[in-house]
mmCIF file of C-alpha atoms in Angstrom:
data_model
loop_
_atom_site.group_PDB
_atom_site.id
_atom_site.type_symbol
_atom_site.label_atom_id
_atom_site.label_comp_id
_atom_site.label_asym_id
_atom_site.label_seq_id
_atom_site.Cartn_x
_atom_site.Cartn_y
_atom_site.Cartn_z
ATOM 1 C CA UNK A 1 22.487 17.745 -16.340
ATOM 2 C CA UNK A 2 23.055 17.844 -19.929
ATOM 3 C CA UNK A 3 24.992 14.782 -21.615
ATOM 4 C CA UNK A 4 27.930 16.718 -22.910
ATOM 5 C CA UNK A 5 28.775 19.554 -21.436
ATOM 6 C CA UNK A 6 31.722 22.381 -22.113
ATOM 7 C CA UNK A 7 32.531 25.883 -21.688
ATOM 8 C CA UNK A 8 31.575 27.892 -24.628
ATOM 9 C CA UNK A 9 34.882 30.631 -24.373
ATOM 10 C CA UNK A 10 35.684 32.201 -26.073
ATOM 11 C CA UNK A 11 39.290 31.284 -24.789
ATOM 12 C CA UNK A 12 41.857 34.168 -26.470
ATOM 13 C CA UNK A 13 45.669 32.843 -25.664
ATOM 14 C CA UNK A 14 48.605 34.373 -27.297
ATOM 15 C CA UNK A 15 50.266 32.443 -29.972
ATOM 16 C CA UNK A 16 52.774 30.075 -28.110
ATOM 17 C CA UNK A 17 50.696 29.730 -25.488
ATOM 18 C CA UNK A 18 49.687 26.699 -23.702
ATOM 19 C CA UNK A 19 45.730 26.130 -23.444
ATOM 20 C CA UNK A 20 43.790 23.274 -22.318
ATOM 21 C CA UNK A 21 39.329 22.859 -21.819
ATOM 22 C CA UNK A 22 37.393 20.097 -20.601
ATOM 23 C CA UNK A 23 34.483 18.673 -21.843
ATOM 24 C CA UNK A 24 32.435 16.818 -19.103
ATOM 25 C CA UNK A 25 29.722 13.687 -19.350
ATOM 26 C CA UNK A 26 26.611 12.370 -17.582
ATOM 27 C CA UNK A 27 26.314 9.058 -18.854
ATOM 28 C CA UNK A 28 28.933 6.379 -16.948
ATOM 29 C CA UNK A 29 28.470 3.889 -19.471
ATOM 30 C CA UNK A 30 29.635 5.764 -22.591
ATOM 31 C CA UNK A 31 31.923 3.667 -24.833
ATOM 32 C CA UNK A 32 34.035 6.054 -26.204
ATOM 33 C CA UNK A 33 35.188 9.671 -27.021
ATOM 34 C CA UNK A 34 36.448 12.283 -29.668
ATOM 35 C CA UNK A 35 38.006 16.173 -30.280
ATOM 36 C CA UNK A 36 36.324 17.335 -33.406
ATOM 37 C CA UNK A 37 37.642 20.649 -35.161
ATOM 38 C CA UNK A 38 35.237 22.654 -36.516
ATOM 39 C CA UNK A 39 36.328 26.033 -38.385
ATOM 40 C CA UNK A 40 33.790 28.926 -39.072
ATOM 41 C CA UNK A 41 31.553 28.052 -41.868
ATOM 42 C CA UNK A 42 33.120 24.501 -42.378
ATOM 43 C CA UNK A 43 32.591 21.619 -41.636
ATOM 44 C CA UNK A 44 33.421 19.493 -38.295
ATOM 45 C CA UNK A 45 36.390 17.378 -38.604
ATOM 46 C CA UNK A 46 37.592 14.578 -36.543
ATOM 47 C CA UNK A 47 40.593 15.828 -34.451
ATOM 48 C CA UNK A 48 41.602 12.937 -32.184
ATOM 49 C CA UNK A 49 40.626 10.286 -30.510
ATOM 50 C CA UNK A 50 40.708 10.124 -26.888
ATOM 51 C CA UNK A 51 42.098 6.702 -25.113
ATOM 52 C CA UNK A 52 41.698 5.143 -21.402
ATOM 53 C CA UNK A 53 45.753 5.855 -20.858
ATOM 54 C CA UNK A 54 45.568 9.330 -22.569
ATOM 55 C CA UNK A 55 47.347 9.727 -26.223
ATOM 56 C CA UNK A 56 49.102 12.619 -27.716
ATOM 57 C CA UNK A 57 49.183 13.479 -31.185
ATOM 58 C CA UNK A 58 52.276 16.338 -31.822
ATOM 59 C CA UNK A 59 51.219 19.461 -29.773
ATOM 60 C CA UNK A 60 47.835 17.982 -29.025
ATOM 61 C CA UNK A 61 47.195 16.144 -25.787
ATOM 62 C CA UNK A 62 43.578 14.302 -24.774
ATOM 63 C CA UNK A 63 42.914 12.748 -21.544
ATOM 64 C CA UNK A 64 39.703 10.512 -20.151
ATOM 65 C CA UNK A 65 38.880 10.152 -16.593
ATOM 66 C CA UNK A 66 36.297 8.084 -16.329
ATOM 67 C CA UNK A 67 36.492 8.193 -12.598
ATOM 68 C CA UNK A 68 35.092 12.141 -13.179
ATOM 69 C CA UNK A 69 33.384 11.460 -16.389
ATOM 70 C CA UNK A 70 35.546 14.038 -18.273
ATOM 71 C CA UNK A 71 37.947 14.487 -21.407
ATOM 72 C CA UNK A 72 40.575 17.650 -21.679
ATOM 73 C CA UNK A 73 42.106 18.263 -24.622
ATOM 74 C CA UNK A 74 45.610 20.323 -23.855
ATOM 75 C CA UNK A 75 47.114 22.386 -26.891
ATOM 76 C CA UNK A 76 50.806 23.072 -26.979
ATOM 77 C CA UNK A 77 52.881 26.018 -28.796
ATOM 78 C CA UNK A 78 49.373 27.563 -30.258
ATOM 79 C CA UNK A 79 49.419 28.547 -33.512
ATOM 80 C CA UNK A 80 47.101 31.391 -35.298
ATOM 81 C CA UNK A 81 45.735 28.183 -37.155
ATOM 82 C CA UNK A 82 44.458 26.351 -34.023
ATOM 83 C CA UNK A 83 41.788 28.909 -33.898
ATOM 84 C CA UNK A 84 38.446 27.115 -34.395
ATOM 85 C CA UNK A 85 35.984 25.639 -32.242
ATOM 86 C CA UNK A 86 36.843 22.006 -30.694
ATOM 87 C CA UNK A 87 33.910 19.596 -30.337
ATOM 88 C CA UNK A 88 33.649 17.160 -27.522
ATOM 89 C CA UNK A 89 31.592 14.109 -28.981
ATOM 90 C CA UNK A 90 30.804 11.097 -26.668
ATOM 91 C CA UNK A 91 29.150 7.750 -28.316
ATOM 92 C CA UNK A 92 27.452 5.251 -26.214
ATOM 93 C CA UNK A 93 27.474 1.715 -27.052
ATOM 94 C CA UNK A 94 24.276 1.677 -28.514
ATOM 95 C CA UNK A 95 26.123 3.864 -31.791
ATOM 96 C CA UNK A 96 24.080 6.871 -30.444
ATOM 97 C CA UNK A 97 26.257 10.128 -30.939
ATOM 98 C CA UNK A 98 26.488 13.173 -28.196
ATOM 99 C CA UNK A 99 27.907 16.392 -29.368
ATOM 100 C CA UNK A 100 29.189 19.515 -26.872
ATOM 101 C CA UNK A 101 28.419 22.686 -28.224
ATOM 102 C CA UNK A 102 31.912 23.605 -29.075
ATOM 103 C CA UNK A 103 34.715 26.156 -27.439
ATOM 104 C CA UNK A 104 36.080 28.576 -29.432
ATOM 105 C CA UNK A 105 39.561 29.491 -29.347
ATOM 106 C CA UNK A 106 41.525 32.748 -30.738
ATOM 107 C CA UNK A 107 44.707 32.431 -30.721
ATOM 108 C CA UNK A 108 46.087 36.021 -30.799
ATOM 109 C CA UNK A 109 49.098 36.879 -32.887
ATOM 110 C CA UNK B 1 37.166 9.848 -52.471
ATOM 111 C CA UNK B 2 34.644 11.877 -52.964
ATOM 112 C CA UNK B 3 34.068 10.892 -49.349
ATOM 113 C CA UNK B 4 30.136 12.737 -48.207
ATOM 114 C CA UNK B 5 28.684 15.259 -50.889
ATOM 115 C CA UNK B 6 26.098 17.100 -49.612
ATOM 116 C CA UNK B 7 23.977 19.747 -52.517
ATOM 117 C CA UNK B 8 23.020 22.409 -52.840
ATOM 118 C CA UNK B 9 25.621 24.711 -50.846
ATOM 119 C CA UNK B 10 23.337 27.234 -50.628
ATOM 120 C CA UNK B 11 18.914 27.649 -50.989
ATOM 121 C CA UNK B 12 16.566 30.541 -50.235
ATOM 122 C CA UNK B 13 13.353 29.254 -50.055
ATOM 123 C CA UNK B 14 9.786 31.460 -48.963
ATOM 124 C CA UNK B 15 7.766 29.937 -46.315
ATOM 125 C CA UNK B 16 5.024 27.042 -47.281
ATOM 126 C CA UNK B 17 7.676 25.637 -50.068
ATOM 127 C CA UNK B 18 9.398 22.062 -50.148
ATOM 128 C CA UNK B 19 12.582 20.992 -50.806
ATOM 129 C CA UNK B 20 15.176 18.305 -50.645
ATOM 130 C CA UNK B 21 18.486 18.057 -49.390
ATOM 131 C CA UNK B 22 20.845 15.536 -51.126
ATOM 132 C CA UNK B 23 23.498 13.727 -49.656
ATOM 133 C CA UNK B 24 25.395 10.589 -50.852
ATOM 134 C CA UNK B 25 28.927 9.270 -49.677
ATOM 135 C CA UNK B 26 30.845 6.808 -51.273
ATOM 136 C CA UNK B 27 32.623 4.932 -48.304
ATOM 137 C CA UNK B 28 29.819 2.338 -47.882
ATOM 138 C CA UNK B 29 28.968 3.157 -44.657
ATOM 139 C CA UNK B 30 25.875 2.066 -42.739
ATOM 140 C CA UNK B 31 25.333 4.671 -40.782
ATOM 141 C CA UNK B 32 23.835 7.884 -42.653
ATOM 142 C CA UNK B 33 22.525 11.315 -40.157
ATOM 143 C CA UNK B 34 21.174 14.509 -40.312
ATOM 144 C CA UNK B 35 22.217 17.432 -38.057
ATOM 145 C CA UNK B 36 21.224 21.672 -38.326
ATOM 146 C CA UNK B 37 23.744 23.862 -36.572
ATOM 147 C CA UNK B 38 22.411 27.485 -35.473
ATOM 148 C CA UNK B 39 24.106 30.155 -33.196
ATOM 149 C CA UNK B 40 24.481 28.991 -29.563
ATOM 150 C CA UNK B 41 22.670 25.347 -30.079
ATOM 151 C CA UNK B 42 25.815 23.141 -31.267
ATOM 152 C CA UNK B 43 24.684 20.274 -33.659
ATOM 153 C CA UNK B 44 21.302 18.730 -33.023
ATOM 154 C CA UNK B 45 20.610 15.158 -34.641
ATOM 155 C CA UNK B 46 17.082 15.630 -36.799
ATOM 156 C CA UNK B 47 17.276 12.243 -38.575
ATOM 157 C CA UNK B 48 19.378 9.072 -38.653
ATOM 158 C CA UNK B 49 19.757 5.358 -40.498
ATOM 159 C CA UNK B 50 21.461 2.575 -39.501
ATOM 160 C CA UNK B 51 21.439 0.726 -42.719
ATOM 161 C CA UNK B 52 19.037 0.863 -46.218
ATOM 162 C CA UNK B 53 15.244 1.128 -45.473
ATOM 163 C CA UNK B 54 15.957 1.897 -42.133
ATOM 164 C CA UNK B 55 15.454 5.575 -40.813
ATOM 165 C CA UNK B 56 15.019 6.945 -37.028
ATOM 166 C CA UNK B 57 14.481 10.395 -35.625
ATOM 167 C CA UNK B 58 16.993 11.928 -33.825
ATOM 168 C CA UNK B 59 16.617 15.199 -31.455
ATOM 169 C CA UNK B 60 14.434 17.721 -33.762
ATOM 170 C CA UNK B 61 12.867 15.184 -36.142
ATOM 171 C CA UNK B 62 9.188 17.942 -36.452
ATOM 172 C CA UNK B 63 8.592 19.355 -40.517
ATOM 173 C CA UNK B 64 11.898 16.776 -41.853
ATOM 174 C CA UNK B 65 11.470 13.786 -43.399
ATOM 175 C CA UNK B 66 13.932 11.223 -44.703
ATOM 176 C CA UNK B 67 14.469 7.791 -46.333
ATOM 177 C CA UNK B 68 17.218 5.482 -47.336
ATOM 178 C CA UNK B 69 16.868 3.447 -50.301
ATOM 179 C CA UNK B 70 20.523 2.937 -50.698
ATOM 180 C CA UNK B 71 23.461 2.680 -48.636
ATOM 181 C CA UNK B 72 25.008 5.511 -50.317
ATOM 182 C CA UNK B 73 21.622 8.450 -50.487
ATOM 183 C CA UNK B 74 20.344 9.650 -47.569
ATOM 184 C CA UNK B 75 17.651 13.093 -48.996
ATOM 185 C CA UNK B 76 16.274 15.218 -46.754
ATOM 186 C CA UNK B 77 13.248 16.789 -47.287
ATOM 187 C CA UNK B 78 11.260 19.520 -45.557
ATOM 188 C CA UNK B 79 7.868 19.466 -46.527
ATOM 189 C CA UNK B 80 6.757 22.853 -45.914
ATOM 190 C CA UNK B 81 9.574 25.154 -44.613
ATOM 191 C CA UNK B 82 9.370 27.635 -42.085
ATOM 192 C CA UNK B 83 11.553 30.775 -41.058
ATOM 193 C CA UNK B 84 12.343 27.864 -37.868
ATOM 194 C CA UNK B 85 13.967 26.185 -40.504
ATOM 195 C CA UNK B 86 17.024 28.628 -41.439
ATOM 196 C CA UNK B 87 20.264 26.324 -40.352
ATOM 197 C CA UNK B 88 23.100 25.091 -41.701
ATOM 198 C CA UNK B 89 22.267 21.352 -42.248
ATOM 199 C CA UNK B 90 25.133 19.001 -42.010
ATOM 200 C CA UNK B 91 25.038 15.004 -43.730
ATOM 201 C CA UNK B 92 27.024 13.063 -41.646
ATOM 202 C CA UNK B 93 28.276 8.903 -42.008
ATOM 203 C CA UNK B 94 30.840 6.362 -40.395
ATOM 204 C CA UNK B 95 30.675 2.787 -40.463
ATOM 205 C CA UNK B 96 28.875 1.064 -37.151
ATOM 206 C CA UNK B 97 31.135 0.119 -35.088
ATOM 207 C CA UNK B 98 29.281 -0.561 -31.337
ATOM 208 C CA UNK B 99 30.514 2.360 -29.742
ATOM 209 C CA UNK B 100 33.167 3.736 -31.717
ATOM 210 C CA UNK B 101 32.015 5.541 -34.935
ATOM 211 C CA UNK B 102 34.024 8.146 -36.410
ATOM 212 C CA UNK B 103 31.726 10.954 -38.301
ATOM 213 C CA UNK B 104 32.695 11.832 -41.668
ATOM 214 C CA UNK B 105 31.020 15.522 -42.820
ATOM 215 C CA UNK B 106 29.419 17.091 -45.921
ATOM 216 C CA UNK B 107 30.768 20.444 -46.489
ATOM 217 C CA UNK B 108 26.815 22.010 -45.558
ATOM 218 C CA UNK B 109 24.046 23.502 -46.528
ATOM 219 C CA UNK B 110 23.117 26.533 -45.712
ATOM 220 C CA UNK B 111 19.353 27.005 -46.019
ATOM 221 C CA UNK B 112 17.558 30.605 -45.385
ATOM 222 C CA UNK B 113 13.764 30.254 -45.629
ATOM 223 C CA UNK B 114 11.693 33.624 -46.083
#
């Protein structure tokens, strides 16, 4: 089983739309967990963080169950700019750094 | 904030050449990596440092060397590039935290070896 794992897409929703992915995780004892954005031919940026209760940050929602050993990340309202690919990114205690391989998302106009 | 500069942007290089890949960041973190992003792989870790004059390989350390004199420079150099070796190469840094570092990006480098 690979360490991070999530679905490649791509996912295509209609602007408005409500989408949401998963990103799961092998290792029980990681320490904590991140959305990155990454847009074509940039960079990765951090998105969120994701908490033990869940935390939302405007139309973005991320959730940890550590009970399944996975993270979702729910988008509200989609906007042409949410198109990108999201990055699931686990670190262990020992500082060592997992990405996913990304999802992309089109949001269609 | 200047924040992580990686140069160049862009190199073409033929196969059997050497090069080096700057990047420096001015946040004084300890933590300094190297990752190369191609089609279908996601990021894979070549190199990291936890602090100066300490360096570790990561996932795809083979033909990549690095070293970390300062907190801020972390060069990567390929010693004798190969087509293998066509990526985008992303400099990475966050402070240690045990468990909890946030990754700060260069903008890339996109390297095409011939």
């Amino acid at each position: 089983r690979k360490e991070v794992e999530q679905d490649p897409g791509p996912f295509n929703v209609p602007e408005g739309a409500t989408v949401a992915f998963n990103c799961t995780y092998s290792n029980s004892a990681s320490q904590s967990f991140f959305w990155y954005r990454q847009d074509c031919r940039k960079e990765p940026k951090l998105l969120m963080s994701v908490y033990s209760s869940g935390n939302e940050d405007g139309r973005f929602t991320a959730q940890l169950n550590r009970a399944s050993q996975y993270i979702s990340l729910l988008i509200r309202d989609s906007k042409l700019s949410d198109s990108a690919t999201y990055l699931c990114v686990v670190n262990n205690r020992d500082d060592k750094i997992i990405f996913g391989k990304g999802t992309r998302l089109h949001i269609l106009p | 904030n200047a924040g992580v500069t990686q140069t160049p942007k862009f190199q073409v290089l033929k196969t059997g050449q050497s090069m080096t890949l700057q990047c420096a960041q001015d946040m004084n973190h300890e933590y300094m990596s190297w990752y190369r992003q191609d089609p279908g792989m996601g990021l894979r870790l070549i190199h990291y440092s936890v602090g100066a004059g300490i360096t570790d390989q990561g996932e795809v350390p083979n033909g990549y060397n690095v070293s970390r004199s300062t907190t801020e420079d972390f060069p990567l150099r390929l010693l004798s590039a190969a087509p293998s070796q066509t990526s985008v190469y992303f400099c990475a840094s966050s402070y240690l935290t045990g468990g909890a570092n946030v990754l700060t990006f260069g903008a890339g480098s996109r390297l095409t070896v011939l």
